[in-house]
Amino acid sequence: MVILVRQDRSEGSLRAYTVQELPWVAQRVQAAGIEAVKLFAADQAGSSGIHGEDPGSVMARAIRIIKRTCPRLQVWTETCLCSHLPSGECHLSKDGRPDEAGTIAALSRQAVAQAAAGADVVGPAAMVPGSVEACRRALCAAGLGHVGVMPHLIMCSGLYSGYRATMGITPPAESRRFQLPVGGHTAAAVERGLLMLAEGANALLIEPALFSADILAGLRARTDAPLVAFSVSGECAALPPAILAEEYTMLLRAGASRVASHAALTVADTLSDRPSHRPTTGKPSP
């Protein structure tokens, strides 16, 4: 279940929760049989994105309260700078260019802060080369090597507008510099994912799920690592739960280990009401 967290209530097309509402949400998610939550948190913005490293950040408080409420519920995070920079970009800039070294260092510190708060899995999402390896090394150096690393493997898409509006993220361009081009080759995307695994990732989050079945299947042919298909805001808004359930069944068939979704609760309700629509692959249900 994807959970968006803000300091205040959101008026966007997607539901975002305050930290105070999270105990109720976590209990409802766990009661539905969902095993993990993927957290995105909107927070204070500054030129360095340093607030993402603060133990009092919205993300850190959200992690702690969910783990206190439902200790067995896995907490996965987004580890990125877009919610902490006024530009809405996923990377720091220096002299008008991406500051890759500074971004990698900031992501590493953020990953350690999230793990220290109790996250089970951190999710480097900027796709800056070397960031996965740096996060893994930072976790091990901090004595948090048991925490998983699941980077985002992202294809540029217009399916994120609802999420960005809800979280107040307004990048200057639709595309992100380090993301996979929508017209790129499947083989190149697969190689990018394999490189992340070689850098120390335990799993991959592949998005948007609706447009990434070829990448998912290509990776599954090359690795046994857990592959999580991420059903993002646009597809969850456009498709009704019953159709999403059919999509997720296809993704499991194509090689997904799990599906992360904004619509996880409504899809779980749909599957519960119509047991004949449950996937029969033997893999975990979304």
mmCIF file of C-alpha atoms in Angstrom:
data_model
loop_
_atom_site.group_PDB
_atom_site.id
_atom_site.type_symbol
_atom_site.label_atom_id
_atom_site.label_comp_id
_atom_site.label_asym_id
_atom_site.label_seq_id
_atom_site.Cartn_x
_atom_site.Cartn_y
_atom_site.Cartn_z
ATOM 1 C CA MET A 1 0.000 0.000 0.000
ATOM 2 C CA VAL A 2 1.398 3.367 -1.037
ATOM 3 C CA ILE A 3 0.790 5.981 1.649
ATOM 4 C CA LEU A 4 1.314 9.699 1.086
ATOM 5 C CA VAL A 5 2.040 11.715 4.234
ATOM 6 C CA ARG A 6 1.859 15.482 4.689
ATOM 7 C CA GLN A 7 1.935 17.846 7.634
ATOM 8 C CA ASP A 8 -1.555 19.034 6.726
ATOM 9 C CA ARG A 9 -4.586 17.681 4.915
ATOM 10 C CA SER A 10 -4.344 17.589 1.125
ATOM 11 C CA GLU A 11 -6.873 18.976 -1.316
ATOM 12 C CA GLY A 12 -5.355 17.047 -4.247
ATOM 13 C CA SER A 13 -6.895 14.213 -6.251
ATOM 14 C CA LEU A 14 -5.086 11.639 -4.111
ATOM 15 C CA ARG A 15 -5.614 11.051 -0.413
ATOM 16 C CA ALA A 16 -2.714 12.131 1.757
ATOM 17 C CA TYR A 17 -2.643 11.475 5.484
ATOM 18 C CA THR A 18 -1.272 13.404 8.431
ATOM 19 C CA VAL A 19 1.076 11.652 10.833
ATOM 20 C CA GLN A 20 -1.728 11.628 13.408
ATOM 21 C CA GLU A 21 -3.949 9.592 11.069
ATOM 22 C CA LEU A 22 -1.346 6.888 10.416
ATOM 23 C CA PRO A 23 -2.217 4.505 13.293
ATOM 24 C CA TRP A 24 -5.731 4.098 11.891
ATOM 25 C CA VAL A 25 -4.401 3.694 8.357
ATOM 26 C CA ALA A 26 -1.786 1.126 9.396
ATOM 27 C CA GLN A 27 -4.336 -0.946 11.292
ATOM 28 C CA ARG A 28 -6.692 -0.923 8.327
ATOM 29 C CA VAL A 29 -3.910 -1.930 5.932
ATOM 30 C CA GLN A 30 -2.791 -4.779 8.167
ATOM 31 C CA ALA A 31 -6.365 -6.007 8.637
ATOM 32 C CA ALA A 32 -6.719 -6.205 4.843
ATOM 33 C CA GLY A 33 -3.820 -8.662 4.686
ATOM 34 C CA ILE A 34 -1.402 -6.189 3.097
ATOM 35 C CA GLU A 35 2.128 -6.883 4.302
ATOM 36 C CA ALA A 36 3.977 -3.626 3.595
ATOM 37 C CA VAL A 37 3.502 0.106 3.170
ATOM 38 C CA LYS A 38 5.519 2.359 0.868
ATOM 39 C CA LEU A 39 5.825 5.855 2.369
ATOM 40 C CA PHE A 40 6.199 9.157 0.541
ATOM 41 C CA ALA A 41 6.431 12.253 2.737
ATOM 42 C CA ALA A 42 6.110 15.950 1.899
ATOM 43 C CA ASP A 43 8.142 18.158 4.175
ATOM 44 C CA GLN A 44 10.020 21.411 4.569
ATOM 45 C CA ALA A 45 12.029 22.483 1.548
ATOM 46 C CA GLY A 46 15.441 24.114 1.469
ATOM 47 C CA SER A 47 18.289 24.543 -0.991
ATOM 48 C CA SER A 48 20.276 21.621 0.467
ATOM 49 C CA GLY A 49 17.365 19.241 1.122
ATOM 50 C CA ILE A 50 18.833 18.669 4.560
ATOM 51 C CA HIS A 51 15.479 18.359 6.328
ATOM 52 C CA GLY A 52 15.120 14.863 4.883
ATOM 53 C CA GLU A 53 17.899 13.795 7.228
ATOM 54 C CA ASP A 54 16.234 15.221 10.344
ATOM 55 C CA PRO A 55 15.030 12.661 12.930
ATOM 56 C CA GLY A 56 12.021 14.931 13.390
ATOM 57 C CA SER A 57 11.065 14.976 9.710
ATOM 58 C CA VAL A 58 7.609 13.923 8.555
ATOM 59 C CA MET A 59 9.091 10.725 7.094
ATOM 60 C CA ALA A 60 10.929 9.764 10.296
ATOM 61 C CA ARG A 61 7.868 10.410 12.459
ATOM 62 C CA ALA A 62 5.676 8.430 10.053
ATOM 63 C CA ILE A 63 8.032 5.448 10.169
ATOM 64 C CA ARG A 64 8.158 5.427 13.960
ATOM 65 C CA ILE A 65 4.414 5.692 14.490
ATOM 66 C CA ILE A 66 3.601 2.921 11.985
ATOM 67 C CA LYS A 67 6.173 0.574 13.509
ATOM 68 C CA ARG A 68 4.825 1.304 16.998
ATOM 69 C CA THR A 69 1.252 0.671 15.886
ATOM 70 C CA CYS A 70 1.851 -2.402 13.702
ATOM 71 C CA PRO A 71 5.350 -3.801 14.343
ATOM 72 C CA ARG A 72 4.912 -6.643 11.846
ATOM 73 C CA LEU A 73 3.959 -4.301 8.990
ATOM 74 C CA GLN A 74 6.965 -3.696 6.751
ATOM 75 C CA VAL A 75 7.783 -0.048 6.122
ATOM 76 C CA TRP A 76 9.381 0.868 2.801
ATOM 77 C CA THR A 77 10.425 4.465 2.146
ATOM 78 C CA GLU A 78 11.131 6.793 -0.721
ATOM 79 C CA THR A 79 14.657 8.149 -0.339
ATOM 80 C CA CYS A 80 14.812 11.250 -2.519
ATOM 81 C CA LEU A 81 15.246 15.018 -2.501
ATOM 82 C CA CYS A 82 12.222 16.074 -4.567
ATOM 83 C CA SER A 83 10.076 16.656 -1.465
ATOM 84 C CA HIS A 84 12.832 18.673 0.196
ATOM 85 C CA LEU A 85 13.956 21.018 -2.606
ATOM 86 C CA PRO A 86 12.007 24.105 -3.773
ATOM 87 C CA SER A 87 12.718 23.081 -7.371
ATOM 88 C CA GLY A 88 10.984 19.713 -6.986
ATOM 89 C CA GLU A 89 13.985 18.086 -8.631
ATOM 90 C CA CYS A 90 15.375 14.766 -7.416
ATOM 91 C CA HIS A 91 18.953 16.059 -7.357
ATOM 92 C CA LEU A 92 20.991 18.945 -6.042
ATOM 93 C CA SER A 93 22.419 21.444 -8.509
ATOM 94 C CA LYS A 94 25.699 23.312 -8.659
ATOM 95 C CA ASP A 95 26.507 26.040 -11.172
ATOM 96 C CA GLY A 96 23.385 25.141 -13.124
ATOM 97 C CA ARG A 97 24.267 21.465 -13.436
ATOM 98 C CA PRO A 98 23.311 18.364 -11.447
ATOM 99 C CA ASP A 99 25.570 17.929 -8.444
ATOM 100 C CA GLU A 100 25.859 14.162 -8.534
ATOM 101 C CA ALA A 101 28.373 13.845 -5.702
ATOM 102 C CA GLY A 102 26.354 16.121 -3.423
ATOM 103 C CA THR A 103 23.154 14.309 -4.282
ATOM 104 C CA ILE A 104 24.661 10.910 -3.549
ATOM 105 C CA ALA A 105 25.959 12.113 -0.186
ATOM 106 C CA ALA A 106 22.561 13.587 0.738
ATOM 107 C CA LEU A 107 20.706 10.432 -0.278
ATOM 108 C CA SER A 108 23.093 8.310 1.796
ATOM 109 C CA ARG A 109 22.479 10.407 4.903
ATOM 110 C CA GLN A 110 18.734 10.327 4.298
ATOM 111 C CA ALA A 111 18.793 6.526 3.949
ATOM 112 C CA VAL A 112 20.593 6.181 7.288
ATOM 113 C CA ALA A 113 18.098 8.528 8.977
ATOM 114 C CA GLN A 114 15.149 6.531 7.655
ATOM 115 C CA ALA A 115 16.701 3.231 8.695
ATOM 116 C CA ALA A 116 17.478 4.588 12.156
ATOM 117 C CA ALA A 117 13.806 5.564 12.508
ATOM 118 C CA GLY A 118 12.823 1.942 11.877
ATOM 119 C CA ALA A 119 12.380 1.541 8.112
ATOM 120 C CA ASP A 120 12.701 -2.019 6.869
ATOM 121 C CA VAL A 121 13.575 -0.988 3.300
ATOM 122 C CA VAL A 122 14.879 2.327 1.956
ATOM 123 C CA GLY A 123 14.233 3.354 -1.640
ATOM 124 C CA PRO A 124 16.783 5.549 -3.447
ATOM 125 C CA ALA A 125 14.667 7.175 -6.157
ATOM 126 C CA ALA A 126 16.831 9.827 -7.854
ATOM 127 C CA MET A 127 18.431 7.248 -10.185
ATOM 128 C CA VAL A 128 21.795 9.027 -9.952
ATOM 129 C CA PRO A 129 24.491 6.491 -10.889
ATOM 130 C CA GLY A 130 26.338 5.270 -7.803
ATOM 131 C CA SER A 131 23.608 6.267 -5.338
ATOM 132 C CA VAL A 132 22.538 2.686 -4.619
ATOM 133 C CA GLU A 133 26.063 1.609 -3.747
ATOM 134 C CA ALA A 134 26.557 4.696 -1.589
ATOM 135 C CA CYS A 135 23.339 4.063 0.363
ATOM 136 C CA ARG A 136 24.300 0.448 0.936
ATOM 137 C CA ARG A 137 27.756 1.423 2.208
ATOM 138 C CA ALA A 138 26.338 4.141 4.463
ATOM 139 C CA LEU A 139 23.850 1.714 6.024
ATOM 140 C CA CYS A 140 26.567 -0.851 6.691
ATOM 141 C CA ALA A 141 28.872 1.797 8.168
ATOM 142 C CA ALA A 142 26.072 2.888 10.516
ATOM 143 C CA GLY A 143 25.458 -0.665 11.728
ATOM 144 C CA LEU A 144 22.205 -0.848 9.764
ATOM 145 C CA GLY A 145 23.268 -3.350 7.129
ATOM 146 C CA HIS A 146 20.185 -5.471 7.822
ATOM 147 C CA VAL A 147 17.965 -2.786 6.262
ATOM 148 C CA GLY A 148 17.015 -3.520 2.669
ATOM 149 C CA VAL A 149 17.728 -1.244 -0.299
ATOM 150 C CA MET A 150 15.129 -1.171 -3.073
ATOM 151 C CA PRO A 151 15.896 1.576 -5.610
ATOM 152 C CA HIS A 152 13.322 2.917 -8.040
ATOM 153 C CA LEU A 153 13.804 2.008 -11.697
ATOM 154 C CA ILE A 154 11.711 4.731 -13.315
ATOM 155 C CA MET A 155 10.515 5.383 -16.843
ATOM 156 C CA CYS A 156 9.582 9.003 -17.594
ATOM 157 C CA SER A 157 5.796 9.244 -17.730
ATOM 158 C CA GLY A 158 2.852 11.602 -17.486
ATOM 159 C CA LEU A 159 1.223 9.295 -14.941
ATOM 160 C CA TYR A 160 2.657 11.152 -11.923
ATOM 161 C CA SER A 161 0.672 14.396 -12.119
ATOM 162 C CA GLY A 162 -1.805 13.440 -9.375
ATOM 163 C CA TYR A 163 0.982 12.487 -7.000
ATOM 164 C CA ARG A 164 2.940 15.659 -7.699
ATOM 165 C CA ALA A 165 -0.104 17.872 -7.197
ATOM 166 C CA THR A 166 -0.995 16.202 -3.910
ATOM 167 C CA MET A 167 2.549 16.431 -2.569
ATOM 168 C CA GLY A 168 3.253 19.940 -3.891
ATOM 169 C CA ILE A 169 6.135 18.829 -6.116
ATOM 170 C CA THR A 170 6.497 21.045 -9.179
ATOM 171 C CA PRO A 171 9.591 20.161 -11.215
ATOM 172 C CA PRO A 172 10.373 22.532 -14.103
ATOM 173 C CA ALA A 173 10.046 19.750 -16.676
ATOM 174 C CA GLU A 174 7.906 16.634 -16.994
ATOM 175 C CA SER A 175 10.934 14.423 -17.526
ATOM 176 C CA ARG A 176 13.689 13.777 -15.013
ATOM 177 C CA ARG A 177 17.307 13.941 -16.113
ATOM 178 C CA PHE A 178 18.332 10.518 -14.791
ATOM 179 C CA GLN A 179 15.166 8.540 -15.504
ATOM 180 C CA LEU A 180 14.696 6.084 -18.367
ATOM 181 C CA PRO A 181 13.411 7.722 -21.576
ATOM 182 C CA VAL A 182 9.976 6.531 -22.623
ATOM 183 C CA GLY A 183 11.321 5.717 -26.077
ATOM 184 C CA GLY A 184 14.393 3.903 -24.801
ATOM 185 C CA HIS A 185 15.263 0.275 -25.420
ATOM 186 C CA THR A 186 14.110 -2.483 -23.080
ATOM 187 C CA ALA A 187 17.595 -3.998 -22.992
ATOM 188 C CA ALA A 188 19.104 -0.732 -21.741
ATOM 189 C CA ALA A 189 16.511 -0.501 -18.957
ATOM 190 C CA VAL A 190 17.193 -4.100 -17.953
ATOM 191 C CA GLU A 191 20.929 -3.415 -17.804
ATOM 192 C CA ARG A 192 20.281 -0.362 -15.633
ATOM 193 C CA GLY A 193 18.331 -2.503 -13.190
ATOM 194 C CA LEU A 194 21.021 -5.190 -13.123
ATOM 195 C CA LEU A 195 23.601 -2.500 -12.370
ATOM 196 C CA MET A 196 21.558 -1.390 -9.363
ATOM 197 C CA LEU A 197 21.505 -4.967 -8.100
ATOM 198 C CA ALA A 198 25.270 -5.194 -8.608
ATOM 199 C CA GLU A 199 25.649 -2.013 -6.522
ATOM 200 C CA GLY A 200 23.988 -3.713 -3.555
ATOM 201 C CA ALA A 201 20.237 -3.422 -4.085
ATOM 202 C CA ASN A 202 18.207 -6.224 -2.514
ATOM 203 C CA ALA A 203 15.206 -5.647 -4.795
ATOM 204 C CA LEU A 204 13.964 -3.281 -7.511
ATOM 205 C CA LEU A 205 10.847 -1.098 -7.648
ATOM 206 C CA ILE A 206 9.840 -0.783 -11.307
ATOM 207 C CA GLU A 207 7.568 2.049 -12.408
ATOM 208 C CA PRO A 208 5.143 2.955 -13.784
ATOM 209 C CA ALA A 209 3.832 -0.601 -13.743
ATOM 210 C CA LEU A 210 1.339 0.009 -16.546
ATOM 211 C CA PHE A 211 4.108 0.792 -19.047
ATOM 212 C CA SER A 212 6.930 -1.398 -17.735
ATOM 213 C CA ALA A 213 5.865 -5.012 -18.296
ATOM 214 C CA ASP A 214 8.616 -5.467 -20.885
ATOM 215 C CA ILE A 215 11.272 -4.275 -18.422
ATOM 216 C CA LEU A 216 9.825 -6.461 -15.687
ATOM 217 C CA ALA A 217 9.833 -9.578 -17.863
ATOM 218 C CA GLY A 218 13.314 -8.787 -19.173
ATOM 219 C CA LEU A 219 14.693 -8.474 -15.665
ATOM 220 C CA ARG A 220 12.953 -11.622 -14.474
ATOM 221 C CA ALA A 221 14.727 -13.548 -17.218
ATOM 222 C CA ARG A 222 18.083 -12.312 -15.866
ATOM 223 C CA THR A 223 17.690 -12.283 -12.079
ATOM 224 C CA ASP A 224 15.952 -14.026 -9.190
ATOM 225 C CA ALA A 225 15.943 -10.825 -7.107
ATOM 226 C CA PRO A 226 12.572 -9.550 -5.856
ATOM 227 C CA LEU A 227 10.949 -7.255 -8.428
ATOM 228 C CA VAL A 228 8.140 -4.992 -7.250
ATOM 229 C CA ALA A 229 5.882 -3.395 -9.870
ATOM 230 C CA PHE A 230 4.744 0.079 -8.782
ATOM 231 C CA SER A 231 1.216 0.994 -9.871
ATOM 232 C CA VAL A 232 1.476 4.777 -9.757
ATOM 233 C CA SER A 233 -1.078 7.509 -9.175
ATOM 234 C CA GLY A 234 -2.200 8.041 -12.773
ATOM 235 C CA GLU A 235 -3.063 4.436 -13.512
ATOM 236 C CA CYS A 236 -4.797 3.988 -10.146
ATOM 237 C CA ALA A 237 -6.948 7.060 -10.862
ATOM 238 C CA ALA A 238 -7.793 5.987 -14.407
ATOM 239 C CA LEU A 239 -8.635 2.313 -13.885
ATOM 240 C CA PRO A 240 -11.339 0.865 -11.602
ATOM 241 C CA PRO A 241 -10.263 -1.638 -8.928
ATOM 242 C CA ALA A 242 -11.492 -4.706 -10.811
ATOM 243 C CA ILE A 243 -9.410 -3.754 -13.866
ATOM 244 C CA LEU A 244 -6.418 -2.943 -11.686
ATOM 245 C CA ALA A 245 -6.729 -6.435 -10.208
ATOM 246 C CA GLU A 246 -6.503 -7.858 -13.729
ATOM 247 C CA GLU A 247 -3.445 -5.685 -14.443
ATOM 248 C CA TYR A 248 -1.749 -6.829 -11.239
ATOM 249 C CA THR A 249 -2.433 -10.467 -12.092
ATOM 250 C CA MET A 250 -0.650 -9.865 -15.415
ATOM 251 C CA LEU A 251 2.281 -8.245 -13.617
ATOM 252 C CA LEU A 252 2.628 -11.238 -11.299
ATOM 253 C CA ARG A 253 2.498 -13.485 -14.349
ATOM 254 C CA ALA A 254 5.202 -11.390 -16.026
ATOM 255 C CA GLY A 255 7.571 -11.850 -13.098
ATOM 256 C CA ALA A 256 6.634 -9.391 -10.350
ATOM 257 C CA SER A 257 7.200 -10.601 -6.804
ATOM 258 C CA ARG A 258 4.728 -8.050 -5.449
ATOM 259 C CA VAL A 259 2.758 -5.008 -6.560
ATOM 260 C CA ALA A 260 2.919 -1.665 -4.755
ATOM 261 C CA SER A 261 -0.185 0.432 -5.389
ATOM 262 C CA HIS A 262 -1.986 3.598 -4.333
ATOM 263 C CA ALA A 263 -5.175 1.540 -4.711
ATOM 264 C CA ALA A 264 -4.043 -1.444 -2.644
ATOM 265 C CA LEU A 265 -6.920 -1.234 -0.158
ATOM 266 C CA THR A 266 -9.658 -0.984 -2.776
ATOM 267 C CA VAL A 267 -8.088 -3.745 -4.865
ATOM 268 C CA ALA A 268 -7.792 -5.948 -1.765
ATOM 269 C CA ASP A 269 -11.489 -5.359 -1.094
ATOM 270 C CA THR A 270 -12.284 -6.299 -4.703
ATOM 271 C CA LEU A 271 -10.274 -9.504 -4.466
ATOM 272 C CA SER A 272 -11.934 -10.365 -1.172
ATOM 273 C CA ASP A 273 -15.399 -9.920 -2.687
ATOM 274 C CA ARG A 274 -14.531 -11.910 -5.816
ATOM 275 C CA PRO A 275 -12.209 -14.744 -4.793
ATOM 276 C CA SER A 276 -12.234 -16.247 -8.288
ATOM 277 C CA HIS A 277 -10.193 -13.236 -9.432
ATOM 278 C CA ARG A 278 -7.290 -13.981 -7.098
ATOM 279 C CA PRO A 279 -4.003 -14.675 -8.913
ATOM 280 C CA THR A 280 -3.240 -18.387 -9.180
ATOM 281 C CA THR A 281 0.502 -18.104 -9.800
ATOM 282 C CA GLY A 282 1.462 -19.136 -6.269
ATOM 283 C CA LYS A 283 3.103 -15.725 -5.747
ATOM 284 C CA PRO A 284 1.933 -13.208 -3.131
ATOM 285 C CA SER A 285 -1.251 -11.348 -3.989
ATOM 286 C CA PRO A 286 -0.915 -7.580 -4.440
#
